Amino acid sequence: ERFALPPSVAQSCWRRFMPPQQSAASPPGSTQDVPQVQMPKIQLLVSFIVVPWLVFVLLVGSWTLLFQKASAVVAILTLLALIGVGALLLFDRKGDGTPGLFGMAMLVLVAVVAGTGAGLINYQTNVVKYWGYQDKRSYNNVMATEHALAHSDAGKIVFAESAKVDTSRAVGFKDRTTYCVAPISDDTASGIIEYWAAGVDCCDARENMWCDEIGEVTARGGVRLLENRGFFDMSAGPETFQRAIEMAELEYGMQSSKNALLLQWVKDPADFQDKYRRMGIGMWAVASGVYLVLSTILGAAMQMHLRSKAEAEQYAIWAQQSLPK
C-alpha cells in the first residue's frame, strides 16, 4: 500500500543518507533540479544594507537642512521613498524572478519610519532653535533700562557694559523643576524690570543663581527664551517662568514690565545660536552611524530568513517529487 512521508521526516532522511558529494538541489529520481533562491553577495549588500541606510540618511538630513525653509521637499522625498516601497512590493507580487524584493521593501519601510522619527526629533530639539534665533533681530549696546517693547522682535541682545544680572534678587520657583529668574539691571535702574535672566534648576530659593554664564564677569549677552516648539522639545518656554517673576516682585518690591523679555545670560549670543546648528549636524552624523550598524544587523537577519525559507521550499519540492506515485 502506498504511503507518504511527512515533509519533516523526508528532510531528515535526506540529510542523513544523502552522500556528501551529492547536491540537495538534484535528489535521486527527481525529474528536474530543485529551484534555487540565491542572491549574489554584492546585490545583497546593496539591497538589504546600503539602500535602506541611504534612505535613512537622506530623510534625517532633509529634516535637518531643509525642513525649516523647504518642508515641501521633505514631504516629496518621503513620498518618493514610500512609492519605492510600494513598487518593490508590486514587483514581488508579480513574481518576476528577482529574489529578496519583499525583504528589501520591508527594510526600506523601516528606514523611512526611523528616518522620519529621528529627523523630527533632531529638528525640534536642535534645528528649530537655531532658526528661531536666525529669524529674529539682534541688538547691540542695549541699556538695561531701555524698554523691552522696543526690542520685542529680538532673538539676541548684547547689553552695555553697565548691565549685570542681580543675583542678590534671584528667586527660584519649584514645581518639580526649579524655575529661576533674576533681574538684569545697572546702577541707574528704576523699579521697573525690563529684562530677566532665566534658567532651570540653577538657583537656590533666594539670592543665588548660576544659570548659563552668569558667573562670567565678561558676559553681557542674552539670548531670548523661545516658545516650546513641539512634543520632543523639552525646554521650558517663557510662560513657565511667570510664577517666579511674581514671587520676585513680592519678595523684593520690584515691578516687572508687561513686555519684559526673558533671556539666557551668555557671553557670546551668536556662538550660542550656532551651537544648535552644530548639535543638529552632529546628531545627524551620529544617527547615521548608529543606523548603519542597525541596517547591517537587519540586512543579515533578512538574508538568513530568506535562506531558511528557500531551503524549506527546496526540501518540500524534493519530498513531493520523490514520493511514490
Short mmCIF file of C-alpha atoms in Angstrom, two decimals:
data_model
loop_
_atom_site.label_atom_id
_atom_site.label_comp_id
_atom_site.label_asym_id
_atom_site.label_seq_id
_atom_site.Cartn_x
_atom_site.Cartn_y
_atom_site.Cartn_z
CA GLU A 1 0.00 0.00 0.00
CA ARG A 2 1.34 3.42 -0.91
CA PHE A 3 2.13 5.84 1.85
CA ALA A 4 3.55 9.39 2.10
CA LEU A 5 6.24 10.51 4.50
CA PRO A 6 5.66 13.77 6.27
CA PRO A 7 7.92 16.52 4.83
CA SER A 8 9.88 16.84 8.11
CA VAL A 9 10.69 13.07 8.07
CA ALA A 10 11.64 13.23 4.39
CA GLN A 11 14.01 16.15 5.06
CA SER A 12 15.64 14.33 7.97
CA CYS A 13 16.17 11.14 5.94
CA TRP A 14 17.57 13.06 3.00
CA ARG A 15 20.12 14.93 5.14
CA ARG A 16 21.18 11.73 6.92
CA PHE A 17 21.62 9.36 3.97
CA MET A 18 22.50 11.65 1.06
CA PRO A 19 26.19 11.27 0.10
CA PRO A 20 28.23 14.42 0.89
CA GLN A 21 29.26 14.99 -2.70
CA GLN A 22 25.70 14.94 -3.96
CA SER A 23 23.78 18.17 -4.23
CA ALA A 24 20.48 18.55 -2.43
CA ALA A 25 19.31 20.50 -5.44
CA SER A 26 19.17 17.27 -7.55
CA PRO A 27 17.95 14.33 -5.41
CA PRO A 28 17.97 10.88 -6.95
CA GLY A 29 14.93 10.16 -9.04
CA SER A 30 13.92 13.80 -9.42
CA THR A 31 12.88 14.89 -12.86
CA GLN A 32 14.31 18.35 -12.52
CA ASP A 33 16.55 20.39 -10.32
CA VAL A 34 15.02 21.90 -7.21
CA PRO A 35 14.69 25.67 -7.72
CA GLN A 36 17.37 27.75 -6.04
CA VAL A 37 16.72 31.15 -4.43
CA GLN A 38 20.04 32.91 -4.19
CA MET A 39 21.28 36.49 -4.19
CA PRO A 40 24.84 37.49 -5.06
CA LYS A 41 26.68 38.95 -2.08
CA ILE A 42 27.15 42.39 -3.68
CA GLN A 43 23.48 42.60 -4.60
CA LEU A 44 22.56 41.58 -1.06
CA LEU A 45 24.88 44.21 0.41
CA VAL A 46 23.35 46.96 -1.72
CA SER A 47 19.72 45.84 -1.45
CA PHE A 48 19.48 44.93 2.21
CA ILE A 49 22.03 47.25 3.86
CA VAL A 50 23.17 50.21 1.75
CA VAL A 51 19.84 51.25 0.19
CA PRO A 52 17.87 51.35 3.50
CA TRP A 53 20.76 53.16 5.18
CA LEU A 54 20.90 55.78 2.41
CA VAL A 55 17.15 56.33 2.71
CA PHE A 56 17.56 56.90 6.45
CA VAL A 57 20.47 59.32 5.99
CA LEU A 58 18.60 61.25 3.29
CA LEU A 59 15.46 61.67 5.37
CA VAL A 60 17.25 62.73 8.57
CA GLY A 61 19.38 65.13 6.52
CA SER A 62 16.34 66.64 4.82
CA TRP A 63 14.70 67.32 8.20
CA THR A 64 17.95 68.82 9.46
CA LEU A 65 18.84 71.00 6.48
CA LEU A 66 15.65 71.62 4.51
CA PHE A 67 12.50 71.37 6.59
CA GLN A 68 12.56 74.91 8.02
CA LYS A 69 12.64 76.60 4.62
CA ALA A 70 11.52 73.85 2.23
CA SER A 71 9.16 71.50 4.03
CA ALA A 72 7.56 70.51 0.71
CA VAL A 73 10.87 68.98 -0.40
CA VAL A 74 10.95 66.80 2.73
CA ALA A 75 7.38 65.68 2.07
CA ILE A 76 8.22 64.82 -1.56
CA LEU A 77 11.30 62.82 -0.56
CA THR A 78 9.28 60.86 2.00
CA LEU A 79 6.54 60.21 -0.55
CA LEU A 80 9.05 59.02 -3.15
CA ALA A 81 10.54 56.58 -0.63
CA LEU A 82 7.08 55.18 0.14
CA ILE A 83 6.32 54.89 -3.58
CA GLY A 84 9.56 52.92 -3.91
CA VAL A 85 8.38 50.54 -1.18
CA GLY A 86 5.09 50.07 -3.00
CA ALA A 87 6.87 49.40 -6.30
CA LEU A 88 9.07 46.71 -4.72
CA LEU A 89 6.02 45.00 -3.22
CA LEU A 90 4.23 45.15 -6.57
CA PHE A 91 7.13 43.55 -8.45
CA ASP A 92 7.46 40.93 -5.75
CA ARG A 93 3.77 40.03 -6.08
CA LYS A 94 4.08 39.70 -9.86
CA GLY A 95 6.90 37.23 -9.30
CA ASP A 96 9.39 38.35 -11.92
CA GLY A 97 12.02 36.02 -10.50
CA THR A 98 14.07 38.62 -8.66
CA PRO A 99 14.66 37.34 -5.13
CA GLY A 100 14.50 39.45 -1.99
CA LEU A 101 12.19 42.22 -3.21
CA PHE A 102 9.79 41.82 -0.30
CA GLY A 103 12.66 41.84 2.19
CA MET A 104 14.16 44.94 0.64
CA ALA A 105 10.75 46.67 0.70
CA MET A 106 10.34 45.96 4.41
CA LEU A 107 13.84 47.21 5.24
CA VAL A 108 13.29 50.43 3.28
CA LEU A 109 9.96 50.94 5.04
CA VAL A 110 11.68 50.59 8.41
CA ALA A 111 14.27 53.14 7.26
CA VAL A 112 11.53 55.59 6.23
CA VAL A 113 9.82 55.36 9.61
CA ALA A 114 13.10 55.56 11.57
CA GLY A 115 14.48 58.38 9.43
CA THR A 116 11.32 60.45 9.77
CA GLY A 117 11.25 59.93 13.55
CA ALA A 118 14.92 60.73 14.06
CA GLY A 119 14.71 63.73 11.75
CA LEU A 120 11.68 65.13 13.58
CA ILE A 121 13.38 64.75 16.96
CA ASN A 122 16.54 66.45 15.68
CA TYR A 123 14.53 69.27 14.14
CA GLN A 124 12.50 70.00 17.27
CA THR A 125 15.37 69.73 19.75
CA ASN A 126 18.13 71.49 17.79
CA VAL A 127 17.45 72.88 14.34
CA VAL A 128 14.27 74.80 15.11
CA LYS A 129 16.06 76.72 17.87
CA TYR A 130 18.84 77.79 15.52
CA TRP A 131 16.26 79.14 13.08
CA GLY A 132 14.27 80.65 15.95
CA TYR A 133 17.20 82.97 16.65
CA GLN A 134 18.11 83.38 12.99
CA ASP A 135 14.65 84.69 12.12
CA LYS A 136 14.74 87.31 14.89
CA ARG A 137 16.77 90.50 15.12
CA SER A 138 20.00 91.16 17.00
CA TYR A 139 20.61 94.27 19.10
CA ASN A 140 23.90 95.63 20.47
CA ASN A 141 24.83 98.01 23.29
CA VAL A 142 21.39 97.86 24.87
CA MET A 143 20.90 99.57 28.24
CA ALA A 144 19.17 97.53 30.92
CA THR A 145 16.69 100.39 31.38
CA GLU A 146 15.59 100.51 27.73
CA HIS A 147 12.01 99.47 27.14
CA ALA A 148 11.74 95.81 26.23
CA LEU A 149 8.89 96.64 23.88
CA ALA A 150 11.40 98.37 21.61
CA HIS A 151 13.22 95.03 21.30
CA SER A 152 10.21 92.73 21.20
CA ASP A 153 11.49 91.16 17.97
CA ALA A 154 14.91 90.41 19.46
CA GLY A 155 16.50 87.00 19.36
CA LYS A 156 19.93 88.04 20.59
CA ILE A 157 20.90 91.05 22.68
CA VAL A 158 24.32 92.37 23.68
CA PHE A 159 23.95 94.74 26.62
CA ALA A 160 26.05 97.77 27.54
CA GLU A 161 28.96 97.18 29.89
CA SER A 162 27.00 98.59 32.83
CA ALA A 163 24.39 95.80 32.65
CA LYS A 164 24.58 92.87 35.03
CA VAL A 165 22.47 90.08 36.46
CA ASP A 166 21.48 90.96 40.02
CA THR A 167 21.71 87.53 41.61
CA SER A 168 21.12 89.04 45.05
CA ARG A 169 17.48 89.39 43.97
CA ALA A 170 17.19 85.96 42.35
CA VAL A 171 14.17 83.74 43.02
CA GLY A 172 13.56 80.08 42.36
CA PHE A 173 10.04 78.70 42.00
CA LYS A 174 9.96 74.92 42.40
CA ASP A 175 7.31 72.83 40.68
CA ARG A 176 9.22 69.53 40.30
CA THR A 177 11.56 71.68 38.18
CA THR A 178 13.02 74.86 39.70
CA TYR A 179 12.37 77.91 37.52
CA CYS A 180 14.95 80.61 38.21
CA VAL A 181 14.81 84.34 37.47
CA ALA A 182 16.91 87.37 38.35
CA PRO A 183 16.61 90.97 37.13
CA ILE A 184 19.04 92.41 34.61
CA SER A 185 19.86 95.89 35.82
CA ASP A 186 22.52 98.56 36.10
CA ASP A 187 23.39 101.28 38.57
CA THR A 188 20.71 103.61 37.21
CA ALA A 189 17.93 101.03 37.06
CA SER A 190 14.47 102.07 38.20
CA GLY A 191 12.00 99.80 39.97
CA ILE A 192 10.60 98.50 36.68
CA ILE A 193 12.43 95.46 35.32
CA GLU A 194 12.50 95.21 31.53
CA TYR A 195 14.78 92.17 31.20
CA TRP A 196 15.10 88.99 33.26
CA ALA A 197 17.81 86.36 33.24
CA ALA A 198 16.17 82.94 33.40
CA GLY A 199 17.14 79.31 33.67
CA VAL A 200 16.09 75.92 35.00
CA ASP A 201 17.46 74.08 38.05
CA CYS A 202 20.31 76.53 38.53
CA CYS A 203 19.44 78.58 41.59
CA ASP A 204 18.56 78.46 45.25
CA ALA A 205 15.18 79.52 46.55
CA ARG A 206 16.53 83.04 47.12
CA GLU A 207 19.55 85.23 46.38
CA ASN A 208 21.73 82.82 44.42
CA MET A 209 21.71 81.89 40.75
CA TRP A 210 24.32 80.35 38.44
CA CYS A 211 22.44 79.69 35.19
CA ASP A 212 24.32 79.54 31.89
CA GLU A 213 27.25 82.01 32.02
CA ILE A 214 26.09 84.30 34.81
CA GLY A 215 29.36 83.64 36.62
CA GLU A 216 31.39 85.00 33.69
CA VAL A 217 32.38 88.57 34.54
CA THR A 218 32.73 89.50 30.86
CA ALA A 219 29.33 88.09 29.84
CA ARG A 220 27.00 90.79 28.56
CA GLY A 221 24.80 88.86 26.14
CA GLY A 222 21.32 87.47 26.28
CA VAL A 223 19.51 85.01 24.03
CA ARG A 224 15.76 85.02 24.18
CA LEU A 225 13.89 82.12 25.70
CA LEU A 226 11.93 80.66 22.79
CA GLU A 227 8.48 79.16 22.87
CA ASN A 228 8.29 75.38 23.15
CA ARG A 229 8.30 74.10 19.57
CA GLY A 230 6.77 70.63 19.79
CA PHE A 231 6.35 67.31 21.53
CA PHE A 232 10.07 66.48 21.52
CA ASP A 233 11.17 69.92 22.74
CA MET A 234 11.55 69.51 26.49
CA SER A 235 12.88 73.03 27.12
CA ALA A 236 10.93 75.46 29.27
CA GLY A 237 9.19 78.30 27.49
CA PRO A 238 8.77 81.88 28.79
CA GLU A 239 5.29 81.25 30.17
CA THR A 240 6.58 78.75 32.75
CA PHE A 241 8.66 81.46 34.50
CA GLN A 242 5.82 83.85 35.20
CA ARG A 243 5.17 82.49 38.69
CA ALA A 244 8.84 83.01 39.62
CA ILE A 245 8.67 86.62 38.40
CA GLU A 246 5.58 87.24 40.51
CA MET A 247 7.38 85.83 43.55
CA ALA A 248 10.40 88.10 42.88
CA GLU A 249 8.11 91.14 42.66
CA LEU A 250 6.58 90.36 46.05
CA GLU A 251 9.87 89.40 47.68
CA TYR A 252 11.94 92.42 46.63
CA GLY A 253 9.35 95.08 45.91
CA MET A 254 10.10 95.17 42.19
CA GLN A 255 7.76 95.64 39.26
CA SER A 256 8.14 93.71 36.04
CA SER A 257 7.25 95.35 32.76
CA LYS A 258 4.29 93.84 30.93
CA ASN A 259 6.57 93.39 27.92
CA ALA A 260 9.61 92.13 29.84
CA LEU A 261 11.89 89.75 27.97
CA LEU A 262 13.25 86.53 29.46
CA LEU A 263 16.83 85.82 28.43
CA GLN A 264 19.54 83.26 28.92
CA TRP A 265 22.68 85.12 30.02
CA VAL A 266 25.64 84.17 27.81
CA LYS A 267 29.00 85.55 26.77
CA ASP A 268 28.54 85.18 23.01
CA PRO A 269 24.93 85.07 21.74
CA ALA A 270 26.00 84.29 18.16
CA ASP A 271 28.02 81.26 19.28
CA PHE A 272 25.12 80.13 21.47
CA GLN A 273 22.86 80.14 18.42
CA ASP A 274 25.40 78.34 16.25
CA LYS A 275 25.69 75.64 18.90
CA TYR A 276 22.27 74.35 17.88
CA ARG A 277 23.34 74.12 14.24
CA ARG A 278 26.42 72.13 15.25
CA MET A 279 24.36 69.90 17.51
CA GLY A 280 21.85 69.27 14.72
CA ILE A 281 24.53 68.23 12.23
CA GLY A 282 26.27 66.18 14.93
CA MET A 283 23.06 64.33 15.78
CA TRP A 284 22.54 63.62 12.07
CA ALA A 285 26.04 62.14 11.83
CA VAL A 286 25.67 60.04 14.99
CA ALA A 287 22.23 58.77 13.99
CA SER A 288 23.58 57.80 10.55
CA GLY A 289 26.43 55.82 12.13
CA VAL A 290 24.12 54.05 14.56
CA TYR A 291 21.67 53.18 11.80
CA LEU A 292 24.44 51.78 9.62
CA VAL A 293 25.09 49.21 12.35
CA LEU A 294 21.37 48.55 12.74
CA SER A 295 20.90 48.28 8.98
CA THR A 296 23.70 45.71 8.81
CA ILE A 297 22.05 43.63 11.55
CA LEU A 298 18.63 43.85 9.93
CA GLY A 299 20.05 43.05 6.50
CA ALA A 300 21.88 39.98 7.81
CA ALA A 301 18.73 38.82 9.60
CA MET A 302 16.69 39.25 6.43
CA GLN A 303 19.27 37.25 4.46
CA MET A 304 19.13 34.40 6.98
CA HIS A 305 15.34 34.44 6.88
CA LEU A 306 15.24 34.24 3.07
CA ARG A 307 17.85 31.48 3.01
CA SER A 308 15.93 29.45 5.57
CA LYS A 309 12.71 29.97 3.66
CA ALA A 310 14.36 28.94 0.37
CA GLU A 311 15.78 25.75 1.90
CA ALA A 312 12.40 24.82 3.31
CA GLU A 313 10.81 25.30 -0.10
CA GLN A 314 13.53 23.19 -1.78
CA TYR A 315 13.04 20.29 0.62
CA ALA A 316 9.28 20.48 0.22
CA ILE A 317 9.66 20.25 -3.56
CA TRP A 318 12.07 17.32 -3.23
CA ALA A 319 9.76 15.49 -0.85
CA GLN A 320 6.83 15.81 -3.21
CA GLN A 321 8.81 14.70 -6.28
CA SER A 322 10.47 11.72 -4.60
CA LEU A 323 7.33 10.15 -3.12
CA PRO A 324 5.91 7.02 -4.92
CA LYS A 325 3.19 7.76 -7.40
#
